Each structure stands twice: as C-alpha cells, then as structure tokens.
C-alpha cells in the first residue's frame, strides 16, 4: 500500500527543551551554520565601541531585546510589529495596550522589559526618550502534530511559535519625510533628463 | 463505421482529481479504500454529441459517463498556478489589512493610567470592583446564607461615620476602613 511518510529528521521533530548539541559529532547534517543555537540579536547588546572624541556627535544608545518561542503566529505578530515601527516607546506601549490581539500583550511586556534594561544597564537617562527603530517577528521552532481527516487520511499540523525582536534607540523618533506630489513629479522629470545615450558622439 | 475505443483513462484521472481535491498535504494511508474506482471498462464510444446518427451497435445506454466529471466546465474550482510570494505579500500587506493606529487614547484624570475616550478607565474600574467585592463579603457574612436579603435598603458606613436621619430604616453595612475619596 502507498505510504508517503514525512521523514522525521533529528532536527525537525526535536522538542524545544532538549538542546544537547554541544559536541561536533552530534551536529545534524541539515544545518551547517550555528543557526539553531545562536542568539545574535542579544549579542548585539555586548558590542563595545571605542571612546568617542570630544568633537564627535554623540552616538545614541541602542538596546536590542527579544523574546523567543512565543506561542503565536509570526504572520500575525508581523502586523503588530509593523504598526509600532518608528513610534516613540510611550506611543507604542499605548497602542499595544488597547489592541485586542494576543501578541499585543506579549509585545508590550517585551517593550517594558527593554525600557527597564535601557535605564538600568545601557545608560539611558530618560525612559521616555526612546523610540522603536527596528521591530520584526521571526519563526520559532515548531512542533508537529497529526490532524485527522476523513477516510483514514491525515495531515501534519504545525504548532507555531514565533520570536519577536525589537531595537530601541535613544532620542526622539525620526520624522518621516513628507514628499509633495510636485516634488515627486520634479524628481521624475529630472531622472528622465539625467539619462545619457551610451556610445554616442 | 467508427471503431469503439477504450476509455481507461477515466480511472487514473478520477484518482488524481480526488487527490488534488483533498490536497497535497494529506497522505494516503490505505490504498484499498478506493474500490469504487473500477467500473466496467467495456468499450464505449469516444465521441458523444447531439449531431451523431444513431448507430445500430452503440451501447451508450449502459455506460453513460457522468457529464460533470471533466466535460463540464464547473467540476471543482482549483488554483491553476501557485501564487507567488510577491502576490501573497501585496495581498497580506495591503493598507486595508494593516492595523490602524488609534487616536482616541488619553490619560485618565483620576489615576493617570491610559484609557480610551469612550471607555471607563481600567484601573479605576478595578479599584471600584475590589471595594465592591469587600462590601459584598461583609453582606454575605451578615446574612449567613442564600435568600436572606432584608427587604430594606442598604447603606455602607465607613470608620467614624454614624447613620444619618435618612439611614434610619436601612440595613447598615460596616467597612473597617476610611471612606475612599471616590465614594461620595
């Protein structure tokens, strides 16, 4: 009889709790880079810059924070992440407080944690003087389950998890440049005028 | 005289259409489920239509194929091509599907927490709920059981308060704390 079975590789059916991949001999053949264990986003907080010269413009403080394995869909989280991009932290927290989605509550916790981290460890003076520079969601490690259909058929259901990443920068949020239609038209005409004919006399 | 032709292709086509219907994610588990797929495969005319002259030895009365299998134009709607990620993104990220920024959030004048303009402040409502439940606990202790509410009105008195002239005939519930500022 026909049996098309999803091959259970070591990594795909791994439960999130067991991460015992320390020795090289146990590396799975599917992932050659250290993508499963590396937490690059958190490592960005450890980056140290050389001391600034007195006449250099002060570099604004940057705080990277994330939460992993949130029981929510990355696509649904993306809408919330897109909404708060570029907002000041107070405005972002206010919007998330009155949003009815499940991810909004989690995202608000993450932002508050990041704000506290900023004041305590990253030398930020005023906790309101932060804005959301980057905010995005990624896929976490999924669990697989069987979904029973009729007639003995089955499908494989994914129990989705997502990761959420946010970068706060000190300062007021940058203003989005408003281009008038006249300016856009002028730019278009200029781009047409800038064209050159190659191999001409 | 046209030669009768076999039509065994309808067997494989119905299998594939069925698997296409149920979807590529569903996996066949038992192959003996589809026993209905083998009707009589006797020779039948390949061409049918109203313009044919009646043939003396045609047997189309026996194997009349269901007209809607793949002759009809509306068997089952199915996508012709995979939707590319660009097409999917433009649909999912259309302006109507993005979340709207609310502009009706303001601070509550009583407690300073944020509230929506047309909705009660959550913090103030919670503190009122808490005090109400304490009062209800006192009432429950006083009544001592269900369906024993007195037929008079109830008045809540806090520490250092005496019942006034209006509170003569009412049931008094004592709370052992200072009167909250919002309970006038």
Coordinates of C-alpha atoms in Angstrom, one line a residue:
Chain A
X1 CA 0.0 0.0 0.0
X2 CA 1.1 3.6 -0.5
X3 CA 2.7 5.2 2.4
X4 CA 4.2 8.7 1.9
X5 CA 5.5 9.5 5.3
X6 CA 7.2 12.7 6.3
X7 CA 10.8 11.7 7.2
X8 CA 11.4 12.6 10.8
X9 CA 14.8 14.1 10.8
X10 CA 16.6 14.8 14.0
X11 CA 16.1 18.5 14.0
X12 CA 12.5 18.7 12.7
X13 CA 10.8 16.7 15.4
X14 CA 13.1 17.9 18.2
X15 CA 11.3 19.2 21.3
X16 CA 12.3 22.6 22.3
X17 CA 13.5 21.6 25.7
X18 CA 16.3 19.2 24.7
X19 CA 19.2 21.2 23.3
X20 CA 22.2 19.0 23.9
X21 CA 24.1 19.7 20.7
X22 CA 27.4 20.5 22.2
X23 CA 29.8 18.1 20.5
X24 CA 30.6 18.3 16.8
X25 CA 29.7 14.6 16.3
X26 CA 26.1 15.3 17.1
X27 CA 25.7 18.1 14.6
X28 CA 22.8 17.5 12.2
X29 CA 23.6 17.3 8.5
X30 CA 20.9 19.8 7.7
X31 CA 22.2 22.9 9.5
X32 CA 25.9 23.6 8.9
X33 CA 25.9 27.0 10.5
X34 CA 25.2 27.5 14.1
X35 CA 21.7 28.9 13.3
X36 CA 19.8 26.9 15.8
X37 CA 21.7 27.9 18.9
X38 CA 23.0 31.4 18.0
X39 CA 21.3 34.3 19.6
X40 CA 22.8 37.0 17.5
X41 CA 20.3 39.7 18.4
X42 CA 21.1 39.6 22.1
X43 CA 24.9 39.6 21.3
X44 CA 24.5 43.0 19.7
X45 CA 24.0 44.5 23.2
X46 CA 27.5 43.4 24.0
X47 CA 29.2 45.3 21.3
X48 CA 31.5 47.9 22.7
X49 CA 32.6 51.0 20.7
X50 CA 35.9 52.8 21.3
X51 CA 35.5 56.0 23.4
X52 CA 34.2 58.9 21.4
X53 CA 36.4 62.0 20.7
X54 CA 35.1 65.2 22.3
X55 CA 34.1 66.8 19.0
X56 CA 32.3 63.7 17.6
X57 CA 28.5 63.7 17.5
X58 CA 27.2 61.6 20.5
X59 CA 26.2 58.1 19.3
X60 CA 22.7 57.4 20.6
X61 CA 22.2 54.4 22.9
X62 CA 20.8 51.2 21.2
X63 CA 19.1 48.5 23.1
X64 CA 18.4 45.1 21.4
X65 CA 15.8 42.9 23.1
X66 CA 13.9 39.8 22.0
X67 CA 11.6 37.1 23.3
X68 CA 11.8 33.6 21.9
X69 CA 9.3 30.8 21.4
X70 CA 6.1 32.9 21.8
X71 CA 3.0 30.8 21.2
X72 CA 1.7 32.9 18.4
X73 CA 1.9 33.1 14.6
X74 CA 4.8 35.0 13.0
X75 CA 2.5 36.4 10.3
X76 CA 0.0 37.7 12.9
X77 CA 2.8 39.1 15.0
X78 CA 4.2 40.9 12.0
X79 CA 1.1 43.2 11.8
X80 CA 1.7 44.4 15.3
X81 CA 5.5 44.8 14.7
X82 CA 4.8 46.8 11.6
X83 CA 2.3 49.1 13.5
X84 CA 4.9 50.2 16.1
X85 CA 7.8 50.7 13.8
X86 CA 9.1 54.2 14.1
X87 CA 6.9 55.1 17.1
X88 CA 8.2 56.5 20.4
X89 CA 8.1 53.9 23.1
X90 CA 5.2 55.6 25.0
X91 CA 3.1 55.8 21.9
X92 CA 3.9 52.1 21.1
X93 CA 3.0 50.9 24.6
X94 CA -0.2 52.9 24.5
X95 CA -1.2 51.4 21.1
X96 CA -0.4 47.9 22.2
X97 CA -2.3 48.3 25.5
X98 CA -5.6 48.9 23.6
X99 CA -5.1 46.4 20.9
X100 CA -7.1 43.2 21.3
X101 CA -4.6 40.8 19.8
X102 CA -2.9 38.2 21.9
X103 CA 0.5 39.2 20.6
X104 CA 0.0 42.8 21.7
X105 CA 0.1 41.9 25.4
X106 CA 3.4 39.9 24.9
X107 CA 4.9 42.7 22.8
X108 CA 4.0 45.3 25.5
X109 CA 5.8 43.2 28.1
X110 CA 8.9 43.0 25.8
X111 CA 8.9 46.7 25.3
X112 CA 8.6 47.4 29.0
X113 CA 11.5 45.0 29.7
X114 CA 13.6 46.6 27.1
X115 CA 12.8 50.1 28.6
X116 CA 13.9 48.9 32.0
X117 CA 17.1 47.4 30.6
X118 CA 17.8 50.6 28.8
X119 CA 17.6 52.7 32.0
X120 CA 19.5 50.2 34.2
X121 CA 22.2 48.8 32.0
X122 CA 22.6 51.0 28.9
X123 CA 23.0 54.4 30.4
X124 CA 19.7 55.9 29.1
X125 CA 18.8 59.0 31.1
X126 CA 15.1 59.3 30.4
X127 CA 13.0 56.3 29.9
X128 CA 10.6 58.1 27.6
X129 CA 13.4 59.3 25.3
X130 CA 13.4 56.1 23.3
X131 CA 11.9 55.1 20.0
X132 CA 11.4 51.8 18.2
X133 CA 14.0 51.7 15.5
X134 CA 13.5 48.1 14.4
X135 CA 10.8 45.7 15.2
X136 CA 10.1 42.4 13.5
X137 CA 9.0 38.8 14.1
X138 CA 10.6 35.6 13.0
X139 CA 9.7 31.9 13.0
X140 CA 10.4 29.9 16.1
X141 CA 10.8 26.1 16.4
X142 CA 7.6 24.4 15.5
X143 CA 6.1 21.3 17.0
X144 CA 4.4 18.8 14.6
X145 CA 1.1 17.1 15.3
X146 CA -1.3 14.9 13.3
X147 CA -4.5 16.3 12.0
X148 CA -7.0 13.6 11.2
X149 CA -9.1 13.9 8.0
X150 CA -11.8 11.6 6.8
X151 CA -11.2 8.2 5.1
X152 CA -8.1 7.5 7.0
X153 CA -6.2 10.4 5.6
X154 CA -4.1 12.6 7.8
X155 CA -2.2 15.8 7.6
X156 CA 0.7 17.1 9.6
X157 CA -0.2 20.2 11.7
X158 CA 2.3 22.7 12.8
X159 CA 2.1 24.2 16.3
X160 CA 3.5 27.6 15.5
X161 CA 5.9 29.6 17.6
X162 CA 7.4 32.9 16.8
X163 CA 10.3 35.1 18.0
X164 CA 9.9 38.9 18.4
X165 CA 12.9 41.3 18.1
X166 CA 12.9 45.0 18.9
X167 CA 15.7 47.6 18.8
X168 CA 15.2 50.8 20.9
X169 CA 17.3 53.8 20.2
X170 CA 17.6 56.9 22.4
X171 CA 16.2 60.1 21.1
X172 CA 13.1 61.3 19.6
X173 CA 11.6 59.3 16.7
X174 CA 12.8 60.5 13.2
X175 CA 10.2 62.3 11.3
X176 CA 9.0 60.6 8.1
X177 CA 9.8 62.9 5.2
X178 CA 6.6 64.1 3.5
X179 CA 7.2 64.5 -0.2
X180 CA 4.6 66.6 -2.1
X181 CA 3.4 65.3 -5.4
X182 CA 5.0 68.3 -7.1
X183 CA 8.4 67.3 -5.7
X184 CA 7.9 63.7 -6.9
X185 CA 7.0 65.0 -10.3
X186 CA 10.1 67.2 -10.4
X187 CA 12.2 64.3 -9.4
X188 CA 10.8 62.1 -12.2
X189 CA 11.4 64.8 -14.8
X190 CA 15.0 65.2 -13.5
X191 CA 15.6 61.4 -13.7
X192 CA 14.4 61.5 -17.3
X193 CA 16.7 64.4 -18.1
X194 CA 19.7 62.6 -16.5
X195 CA 19.6 59.8 -18.9
X196 CA 22.6 59.6 -21.2
X197 CA 22.9 57.9 -24.6
X198 CA 25.8 55.5 -24.4
X199 CA 28.3 55.1 -27.3
X200 CA 27.2 58.4 -28.7
X201 CA 29.3 61.0 -30.4
Chain B
X1 CA -18.3 2.5 -39.1
X2 CA -16.3 4.1 -36.2
X3 CA -14.2 1.8 -34.1
X4 CA -15.2 1.5 -30.5
X5 CA -12.4 2.8 -28.3
X6 CA -11.4 2.0 -24.8
X7 CA -11.6 4.8 -22.2
X8 CA -9.4 3.5 -19.4
X9 CA -8.1 7.0 -18.8
X10 CA -11.0 7.9 -16.6
X11 CA -9.7 5.6 -13.9
X12 CA -6.4 7.4 -13.3
X13 CA -8.0 10.8 -13.9
X14 CA -10.5 10.3 -11.1
X15 CA -7.8 9.2 -8.7
X16 CA -5.7 12.3 -9.5
X17 CA -8.6 14.6 -9.3
X18 CA -9.5 13.2 -5.9
X19 CA -6.0 13.5 -4.5
X20 CA -5.8 17.0 -6.0
X21 CA -9.1 17.8 -4.3
X22 CA -8.0 16.7 -0.8
X23 CA -4.7 18.5 -1.2
X24 CA -1.1 17.6 -1.4
X25 CA -0.6 17.8 2.4
X26 CA -2.9 14.8 3.0
X27 CA -1.2 11.5 2.8
X28 CA -2.8 8.3 1.6
X29 CA -2.7 5.7 4.2
X30 CA -4.6 2.8 2.9
X31 CA -4.7 2.0 -0.7
X32 CA -7.7 -0.3 -0.6
X33 CA -10.1 2.4 0.2
X34 CA -10.9 3.3 -3.4
X35 CA -12.6 0.2 -4.6
X36 CA -15.3 2.2 -6.3
X37 CA -12.9 3.4 -8.9
X38 CA -13.2 0.4 -11.2
X39 CA -16.4 0.3 -13.0
X40 CA -16.9 -1.9 -16.1
X41 CA -14.3 -1.0 -18.6
X42 CA -16.2 -2.1 -21.6
X43 CA -15.6 -0.4 -24.9
X44 CA -17.5 2.8 -25.3
X45 CA -17.8 5.5 -28.0
X46 CA -15.2 8.2 -27.7
X47 CA -17.3 10.8 -29.3
X48 CA -20.7 11.7 -28.0
X49 CA -22.9 14.6 -29.0
X50 CA -26.2 15.5 -30.4
X51 CA -25.0 15.5 -34.1
X52 CA -24.4 11.8 -34.4
X53 CA -26.5 9.4 -36.4
X54 CA -27.9 6.6 -34.3
X55 CA -25.6 3.6 -34.7
X56 CA -27.1 0.1 -34.7
X57 CA -24.5 -1.4 -32.3
X58 CA -23.8 1.5 -29.8
X59 CA -24.1 0.7 -26.2
X60 CA -24.1 4.2 -24.7
X61 CA -27.2 3.3 -22.7
X62 CA -25.0 1.1 -20.4
X63 CA -22.1 3.3 -19.8
X64 CA -23.4 6.9 -19.7
X65 CA -20.5 8.7 -18.2
X66 CA -21.5 11.4 -15.6
X67 CA -21.4 14.6 -17.6
X68 CA -19.8 16.7 -14.9
X69 CA -16.6 14.6 -14.5
X70 CA -14.3 16.6 -16.8
X71 CA -16.6 17.5 -19.7
X72 CA -18.5 20.1 -17.6
X73 CA -16.9 23.4 -17.1
X74 CA -17.6 23.6 -13.4
X75 CA -16.5 20.4 -11.7
X76 CA -14.4 21.9 -8.9
X77 CA -12.6 25.2 -8.7
X78 CA -8.9 24.7 -8.2
X79 CA -6.0 27.1 -8.5
X80 CA -4.2 26.9 -11.8
X81 CA -0.8 28.2 -10.6
X82 CA 0.9 28.7 -7.3
X83 CA 0.5 32.2 -6.0
X84 CA 4.0 33.8 -5.8
X85 CA 5.2 35.3 -2.5
X86 CA 5.2 38.7 -4.1
X87 CA 1.5 38.4 -5.0
X88 CA 0.8 37.0 -1.5
X89 CA 2.7 39.8 0.2
X90 CA 0.8 42.5 -1.7
X91 CA -2.5 41.0 -0.6
X92 CA -1.5 40.4 3.0
X93 CA 0.2 43.8 3.4
X94 CA -2.5 45.9 1.7
X95 CA -3.4 49.0 3.5
X96 CA -6.8 47.7 4.5
X97 CA -5.3 44.7 6.2
X98 CA -2.7 46.6 8.2
X99 CA -3.6 47.6 11.8
X100 CA -4.9 51.1 12.3
X101 CA -3.3 53.5 14.8
X102 CA -5.8 54.6 17.4
X103 CA -6.1 58.3 18.1
X104 CA -8.6 58.1 21.0
X105 CA -6.2 57.2 23.8
X106 CA -5.8 59.7 26.6
X107 CA -4.7 59.7 30.3
X108 CA -7.3 59.2 32.9
X109 CA -7.6 62.4 35.0
X110 CA -8.2 60.5 38.2
X111 CA -5.3 58.0 38.3
X112 CA -3.1 58.9 35.3
X113 CA -3.3 55.5 33.6
X114 CA -4.2 55.4 29.9
X115 CA -7.8 55.0 28.8
X116 CA -9.9 55.2 25.7
X117 CA -12.1 58.2 25.4
X118 CA -15.4 56.3 25.3
X119 CA -14.5 53.6 27.8
X120 CA -14.1 53.6 31.6
X121 CA -10.5 53.7 32.9
X122 CA -9.5 50.1 33.6
X123 CA -7.6 50.9 36.8
X124 CA -10.4 53.0 38.3
X125 CA -12.9 50.3 37.4
X126 CA -10.7 47.6 39.0
X127 CA -10.4 49.6 42.3
X128 CA -14.2 50.1 42.4
X129 CA -14.7 46.3 41.8
X130 CA -12.3 45.5 44.6
X131 CA -14.1 47.7 47.1
X132 CA -17.5 46.3 45.9
X133 CA -16.4 42.8 46.5
X134 CA -15.3 43.6 50.0
X135 CA -18.7 45.2 50.7
X136 CA -20.4 42.1 49.3
X137 CA -18.3 39.8 51.5
X138 CA -19.5 41.8 54.6
X139 CA -23.1 41.4 53.4
X140 CA -22.6 37.7 52.9
X141 CA -21.1 37.4 56.4
X142 CA -24.1 39.3 57.8
X143 CA -26.7 37.4 56.0
X144 CA -25.2 34.0 56.6
X145 CA -26.8 32.2 53.8
X146 CA -28.7 32.5 50.5
X147 CA -32.0 34.2 50.0
X148 CA -31.8 36.1 53.3
X149 CA -31.6 39.7 52.0
X150 CA -33.7 42.0 54.1
X151 CA -36.5 44.0 52.4
X152 CA -35.0 47.3 53.3
X153 CA -32.3 49.4 51.6
X154 CA -28.7 49.0 52.4
X155 CA -26.2 51.8 53.3
X156 CA -22.5 51.4 53.6
X157 CA -20.8 53.2 56.5
X158 CA -17.0 53.6 56.9
X159 CA -14.9 54.2 60.0
X160 CA -16.1 57.0 62.2
X161 CA -19.4 57.5 60.4
X162 CA -22.8 57.5 62.1
X163 CA -26.1 56.8 60.4
X164 CA -27.9 60.0 59.5
X165 CA -31.6 60.7 59.6
X166 CA -32.2 59.2 56.1
X167 CA -30.5 56.0 57.1
X168 CA -32.9 55.2 59.9
X169 CA -34.8 52.2 58.3
X170 CA -31.9 51.0 56.2
X171 CA -29.7 48.0 56.8
X172 CA -26.2 49.2 57.7
X173 CA -23.0 47.5 56.3
X174 CA -19.9 48.5 58.2
X175 CA -16.5 48.6 56.5
X176 CA -13.5 49.0 58.7
X177 CA -11.5 51.4 56.7
X178 CA -11.5 55.1 55.8
X179 CA -14.1 56.2 53.2
X180 CA -12.4 56.2 49.8
X181 CA -12.2 59.5 48.0
X182 CA -14.3 58.4 45.1
X183 CA -17.2 57.0 47.2
X184 CA -19.1 60.2 47.8

